[in-house]
Amino acid sequence: MATWGNFSLLDSGSPLMEQLNFFHDHTMLILLLITILVSYIMMSLFFNKFTNRFLLSGQNIEIIWTILPAMILLFIAFPSLRLLYLLDEINKPSITLKAIGHQWYWSYEYSDFKKINFDSYMIPTNDLNLDGFRLLDVDNRTILPLSTPIRVIVTAMDVLHSWALPALGVKIDATPGRLNQTNIYMTRSGLYFGQCSEICGVNHSFMPIVIETIPTKYFIKWIYSK
């Protein structure tokens, strides 16, 4: 979960988010090198006294500043395309979770089991426990098993919403009349917090998402207890 002291990305809770962190660091390193190079060239132009009044064209330098940016873009594009396809890949999911956006709460359905569905509302500040998280805790957490490929189908009942969990690298639109899907695979047990990332109305900031990840055997007990 992000706190006021965080200046970087969240710790990854899934392999996909780990790859996103690597790609972020890779891109930032390239941008840093470009910034240093351009800054050095600009400073050298201010302080040197080299002039050439008769320079009309320079084929060599034009070739260099055309090919060099193209090569830099390739170093960014290839990892980006690879990661883009990894994010969309869904390979034999074990569980399907359906998330439905409403104004202003989420509904969840476990369609693989007996009919399990519930609504998830934000807990008001006055009703929070001392160890609760303001504007982030919900009355019904979404329980999911650890180290299990899970398909998430997202839609909405009224207006556009967005189901987003930063620690898992997930952000998917909830569109009325349309089913969007993504996959999650959690490698660490615990709580994962998210929020609706689409401005959907006056209470847009009050429809959080909470995923609680537990070992598979406890998840099965939870399913049978419903």
Tab-separated table of C-alpha atoms in Angstrom:
chain	number	residue	atom	x	y	z
A	1	MET	CA	0.000	0.000	0.000
A	2	ALA	CA	1.244	3.495	-0.826
A	3	THR	CA	1.856	5.839	2.120
A	4	TRP	CA	2.859	9.496	2.380
A	5	GLY	CA	6.549	8.527	2.590
A	6	ASN	CA	6.631	6.599	-0.719
A	7	PHE	CA	8.529	8.231	-3.592
A	8	SER	CA	8.865	5.149	-5.798
A	9	LEU	CA	6.663	2.353	-7.101
A	10	LEU	CA	5.070	-0.116	-4.696
A	11	ASP	CA	6.768	-3.394	-3.875
A	12	SER	CA	5.623	-5.987	-6.374
A	13	GLY	CA	3.089	-8.588	-5.289
A	14	SER	CA	3.048	-10.446	-8.600
A	15	PRO	CA	5.532	-11.444	-11.333
A	16	LEU	CA	3.936	-8.971	-13.753
A	17	MET	CA	4.427	-6.048	-11.390
A	18	GLU	CA	8.021	-7.152	-10.869
A	19	GLN	CA	8.564	-6.992	-14.634
A	20	LEU	CA	6.928	-3.556	-14.716
A	21	ASN	CA	9.359	-2.365	-12.037
A	22	PHE	CA	12.298	-3.689	-14.068
A	23	PHE	CA	11.033	-1.940	-17.201
A	24	HIS	CA	10.578	1.312	-15.273
A	25	ASP	CA	14.184	1.170	-14.011
A	26	HIS	CA	15.435	0.264	-17.508
A	27	THR	CA	13.635	3.239	-19.090
A	28	MET	CA	14.683	5.656	-16.345
A	29	LEU	CA	18.335	4.678	-16.832
A	30	ILE	CA	18.109	5.441	-20.560
A	31	LEU	CA	16.411	8.788	-19.855
A	32	LEU	CA	19.086	9.650	-17.301
A	33	LEU	CA	21.871	8.963	-19.810
A	34	ILE	CA	20.112	11.104	-22.442
A	35	THR	CA	19.648	13.944	-19.943
A	36	ILE	CA	23.324	13.878	-18.958
A	37	LEU	CA	24.453	13.833	-22.612
A	38	VAL	CA	22.184	16.713	-23.668
A	39	SER	CA	23.141	18.747	-20.573
A	40	TYR	CA	26.843	18.282	-21.317
A	41	ILE	CA	26.390	19.385	-24.950
A	42	MET	CA	24.388	22.453	-23.926
A	43	MET	CA	26.932	23.485	-21.307
A	44	SER	CA	29.787	23.045	-23.771
A	45	LEU	CA	27.974	25.325	-26.237
A	46	PHE	CA	27.768	28.062	-23.613
A	47	PHE	CA	31.427	27.967	-22.646
A	48	ASN	CA	33.357	27.206	-25.840
A	49	LYS	CA	34.333	29.771	-28.480
A	50	PHE	CA	34.100	27.563	-31.574
A	51	THR	CA	32.196	29.242	-34.410
A	52	ASN	CA	31.745	28.438	-38.078
A	53	ARG	CA	30.015	31.097	-40.152
A	54	PHE	CA	30.213	29.066	-43.355
A	55	LEU	CA	28.576	25.820	-42.140
A	56	LEU	CA	25.606	25.076	-44.398
A	57	SER	CA	25.074	21.337	-43.875
A	58	GLY	CA	26.598	18.392	-42.052
A	59	GLN	CA	25.612	15.027	-43.450
A	60	ASN	CA	27.568	13.021	-40.884
A	61	ILE	CA	26.070	14.671	-37.820
A	62	GLU	CA	22.556	14.471	-39.322
A	63	ILE	CA	22.990	10.737	-39.884
A	64	ILE	CA	24.186	10.330	-36.292
A	65	TRP	CA	21.302	12.239	-34.701
A	66	THR	CA	18.821	10.279	-36.793
A	67	ILE	CA	20.188	6.773	-36.216
A	68	LEU	CA	21.101	7.196	-32.528
A	69	PRO	CA	17.549	8.136	-31.330
A	70	ALA	CA	16.110	5.315	-33.453
A	71	MET	CA	18.398	2.804	-31.721
A	72	ILE	CA	17.477	4.220	-28.301
A	73	LEU	CA	13.767	3.847	-29.126
A	74	LEU	CA	14.356	0.208	-30.115
A	75	PHE	CA	15.966	-0.457	-26.711
A	76	ILE	CA	12.759	0.852	-25.114
A	77	ALA	CA	10.252	-0.608	-27.591
A	78	PHE	CA	11.295	-4.285	-27.535
A	79	PRO	CA	11.020	-4.744	-23.724
A	80	SER	CA	7.794	-2.732	-23.777
A	81	LEU	CA	6.162	-4.939	-26.432
A	82	ARG	CA	7.274	-8.099	-24.635
A	83	LEU	CA	5.746	-6.852	-21.396
A	84	LEU	CA	2.562	-5.760	-23.159
A	85	TYR	CA	1.954	-9.287	-24.419
A	86	LEU	CA	2.796	-10.784	-21.011
A	87	LEU	CA	0.165	-8.579	-19.358
A	88	ASP	CA	-2.537	-9.853	-21.711
A	89	GLU	CA	-1.583	-13.527	-21.582
A	90	ILE	CA	-4.041	-15.758	-19.731
A	91	ASN	CA	-2.977	-19.397	-19.595
A	92	LYS	CA	-5.441	-21.885	-18.058
A	93	PRO	CA	-6.722	-19.874	-15.075
A	94	SER	CA	-7.773	-21.898	-12.039
A	95	ILE	CA	-10.349	-19.395	-10.766
A	96	THR	CA	-12.487	-16.737	-12.399
A	97	LEU	CA	-13.465	-13.645	-10.425
A	98	LYS	CA	-16.019	-11.197	-11.782
A	99	ALA	CA	-15.823	-7.584	-10.577
A	100	ILE	CA	-18.785	-5.296	-11.293
A	101	GLY	CA	-18.561	-1.544	-10.765
A	102	HIS	CA	-21.495	0.434	-9.378
A	103	GLN	CA	-21.964	3.993	-8.221
A	104	TRP	CA	-20.204	3.770	-5.788
A	105	TYR	CA	-19.184	0.272	-4.708
A	106	TRP	CA	-17.955	-3.001	-6.201
A	107	SER	CA	-19.757	-6.336	-6.508
A	108	TYR	CA	-17.895	-9.640	-6.825
A	109	GLU	CA	-18.948	-13.046	-8.124
A	110	TYR	CA	-17.107	-16.392	-7.860
A	111	SER	CA	-18.737	-18.139	-10.812
A	112	ASP	CA	-16.568	-21.312	-10.631
A	113	PHE	CA	-18.081	-22.366	-7.319
A	114	LYS	CA	-21.582	-22.373	-5.962
A	115	LYS	CA	-23.232	-19.012	-6.260
A	116	ILE	CA	-20.991	-16.783	-4.162
A	117	ASN	CA	-21.470	-13.055	-4.636
A	118	PHE	CA	-21.339	-10.031	-2.389
A	119	ASP	CA	-21.083	-6.256	-2.428
A	120	SER	CA	-17.990	-4.458	-1.160
A	121	TYR	CA	-18.548	-1.014	0.368
A	122	MET	CA	-16.003	1.345	1.874
A	123	ILE	CA	-16.128	1.438	5.688
A	124	PRO	CA	-16.991	4.984	6.864
A	125	THR	CA	-14.318	6.718	8.915
A	126	ASN	CA	-16.512	6.764	12.034
A	127	ASP	CA	-16.910	2.965	11.906
A	128	LEU	CA	-13.240	2.111	11.376
A	129	ASN	CA	-11.253	0.125	13.898
A	130	LEU	CA	-8.052	1.629	15.254
A	131	ASP	CA	-5.975	-0.559	12.922
A	132	GLY	CA	-8.125	0.250	9.857
A	133	PHE	CA	-7.072	2.271	6.838
A	134	ARG	CA	-9.090	5.410	6.182
A	135	LEU	CA	-10.838	5.516	2.771
A	136	LEU	CA	-9.299	2.146	1.847
A	137	ASP	CA	-10.892	-0.548	4.028
A	138	VAL	CA	-14.074	-2.319	2.949
A	139	ASP	CA	-16.728	-4.328	4.766
A	140	ASN	CA	-16.289	-7.424	2.527
A	141	ARG	CA	-12.772	-8.175	1.355
A	142	THR	CA	-12.216	-10.202	-1.797
A	143	ILE	CA	-10.540	-13.468	-0.755
A	144	LEU	CA	-8.228	-15.107	-3.302
A	145	PRO	CA	-5.712	-17.977	-3.090
A	146	LEU	CA	-1.946	-17.567	-3.135
A	147	SER	CA	0.196	-18.674	-6.110
A	148	THR	CA	-2.816	-19.421	-8.311
A	149	PRO	CA	-3.513	-18.081	-11.820
A	150	ILE	CA	-6.731	-16.077	-11.580
A	151	ARG	CA	-8.765	-14.543	-14.368
A	152	VAL	CA	-10.578	-11.316	-13.493
A	153	ILE	CA	-13.559	-10.275	-15.614
A	154	VAL	CA	-14.506	-6.628	-15.143
A	155	THR	CA	-17.653	-4.762	-16.160
A	156	ALA	CA	-19.904	-1.974	-14.878
A	157	MET	CA	-23.625	-1.508	-14.322
A	158	ASP	CA	-23.968	2.242	-14.796
A	159	VAL	CA	-20.997	4.418	-15.832
A	160	LEU	CA	-17.307	3.907	-16.588
A	161	HIS	CA	-15.186	2.652	-13.687
A	162	SER	CA	-11.645	1.296	-13.490
A	163	TRP	CA	-10.505	-1.668	-11.378
A	164	ALA	CA	-6.923	-0.912	-10.330
A	165	LEU	CA	-4.462	-2.583	-7.944
A	166	PRO	CA	-1.035	-0.895	-8.182
A	167	ALA	CA	0.911	-3.569	-6.258
A	168	LEU	CA	-0.272	-6.228	-8.733
A	169	GLY	CA	0.246	-4.131	-11.859
A	170	VAL	CA	-3.468	-4.241	-12.726
A	171	LYS	CA	-5.579	-1.414	-14.123
A	172	ILE	CA	-8.530	-2.367	-16.316
A	173	ASP	CA	-11.569	-0.410	-17.439
A	174	ALA	CA	-15.037	-1.409	-16.260
A	175	THR	CA	-17.295	-0.506	-19.176
A	176	PRO	CA	-21.100	-0.912	-19.137
A	177	GLY	CA	-22.241	-3.592	-21.569
A	178	ARG	CA	-18.723	-4.940	-22.115
A	179	LEU	CA	-16.556	-7.579	-20.439
A	180	ASN	CA	-12.847	-6.856	-20.061
A	181	GLN	CA	-10.499	-9.434	-18.616
A	182	THR	CA	-7.051	-9.600	-17.110
A	183	ASN	CA	-5.035	-12.071	-15.066
A	184	ILE	CA	-3.404	-11.863	-11.662
A	185	TYR	CA	-0.977	-14.198	-9.920
A	186	MET	CA	-0.057	-13.239	-6.375
A	187	THR	CA	3.231	-14.407	-4.881
A	188	ARG	CA	2.886	-12.868	-1.409
A	189	SER	CA	0.053	-13.310	1.048
A	190	GLY	CA	-1.475	-10.239	2.619
A	191	LEU	CA	-3.709	-7.306	1.730
A	192	TYR	CA	-3.606	-5.480	-1.584
A	193	PHE	CA	-5.354	-2.115	-1.780
A	194	GLY	CA	-6.636	-0.334	-4.846
A	195	GLN	CA	-9.169	2.267	-5.894
A	196	CYS	CA	-11.385	3.114	-8.831
A	197	SER	CA	-9.147	4.969	-11.302
A	198	GLU	CA	-11.859	6.478	-13.491
A	199	ILE	CA	-13.739	9.616	-12.462
A	200	CYS	CA	-17.191	8.052	-12.177
A	201	GLY	CA	-19.173	10.566	-10.148
A	202	VAL	CA	-19.394	12.508	-6.917
A	203	ASN	CA	-18.288	9.573	-4.709
A	204	HIS	CA	-15.566	8.346	-7.055
A	205	SER	CA	-12.952	8.408	-4.274
A	206	PHE	CA	-15.046	6.254	-1.964
A	207	MET	CA	-15.105	2.889	-3.763
A	208	PRO	CA	-11.852	1.154	-2.774
A	209	ILE	CA	-10.719	-2.366	-3.691
A	210	VAL	CA	-9.230	-4.783	-1.145
A	211	ILE	CA	-7.824	-8.189	-2.095
A	212	GLU	CA	-6.896	-10.548	0.745
A	213	THR	CA	-4.535	-13.326	-0.345
A	214	ILE	CA	-4.434	-16.504	1.717
A	215	PRO	CA	-2.976	-20.027	1.207
A	216	THR	CA	-5.049	-22.334	-0.980
A	217	LYS	CA	-6.176	-24.663	1.823
A	218	TYR	CA	-7.622	-21.743	3.789
A	219	PHE	CA	-9.271	-20.418	0.641
A	220	ILE	CA	-11.011	-23.776	0.129
A	221	LYS	CA	-12.252	-23.672	3.736
A	222	TRP	CA	-13.554	-20.158	3.152
A	223	ILE	CA	-15.410	-21.291	0.002
A	224	TYR	CA	-17.075	-24.187	1.851
A	225	SER	CA	-18.047	-21.903	4.717
A	226	LYS	CA	-20.075	-19.689	2.387
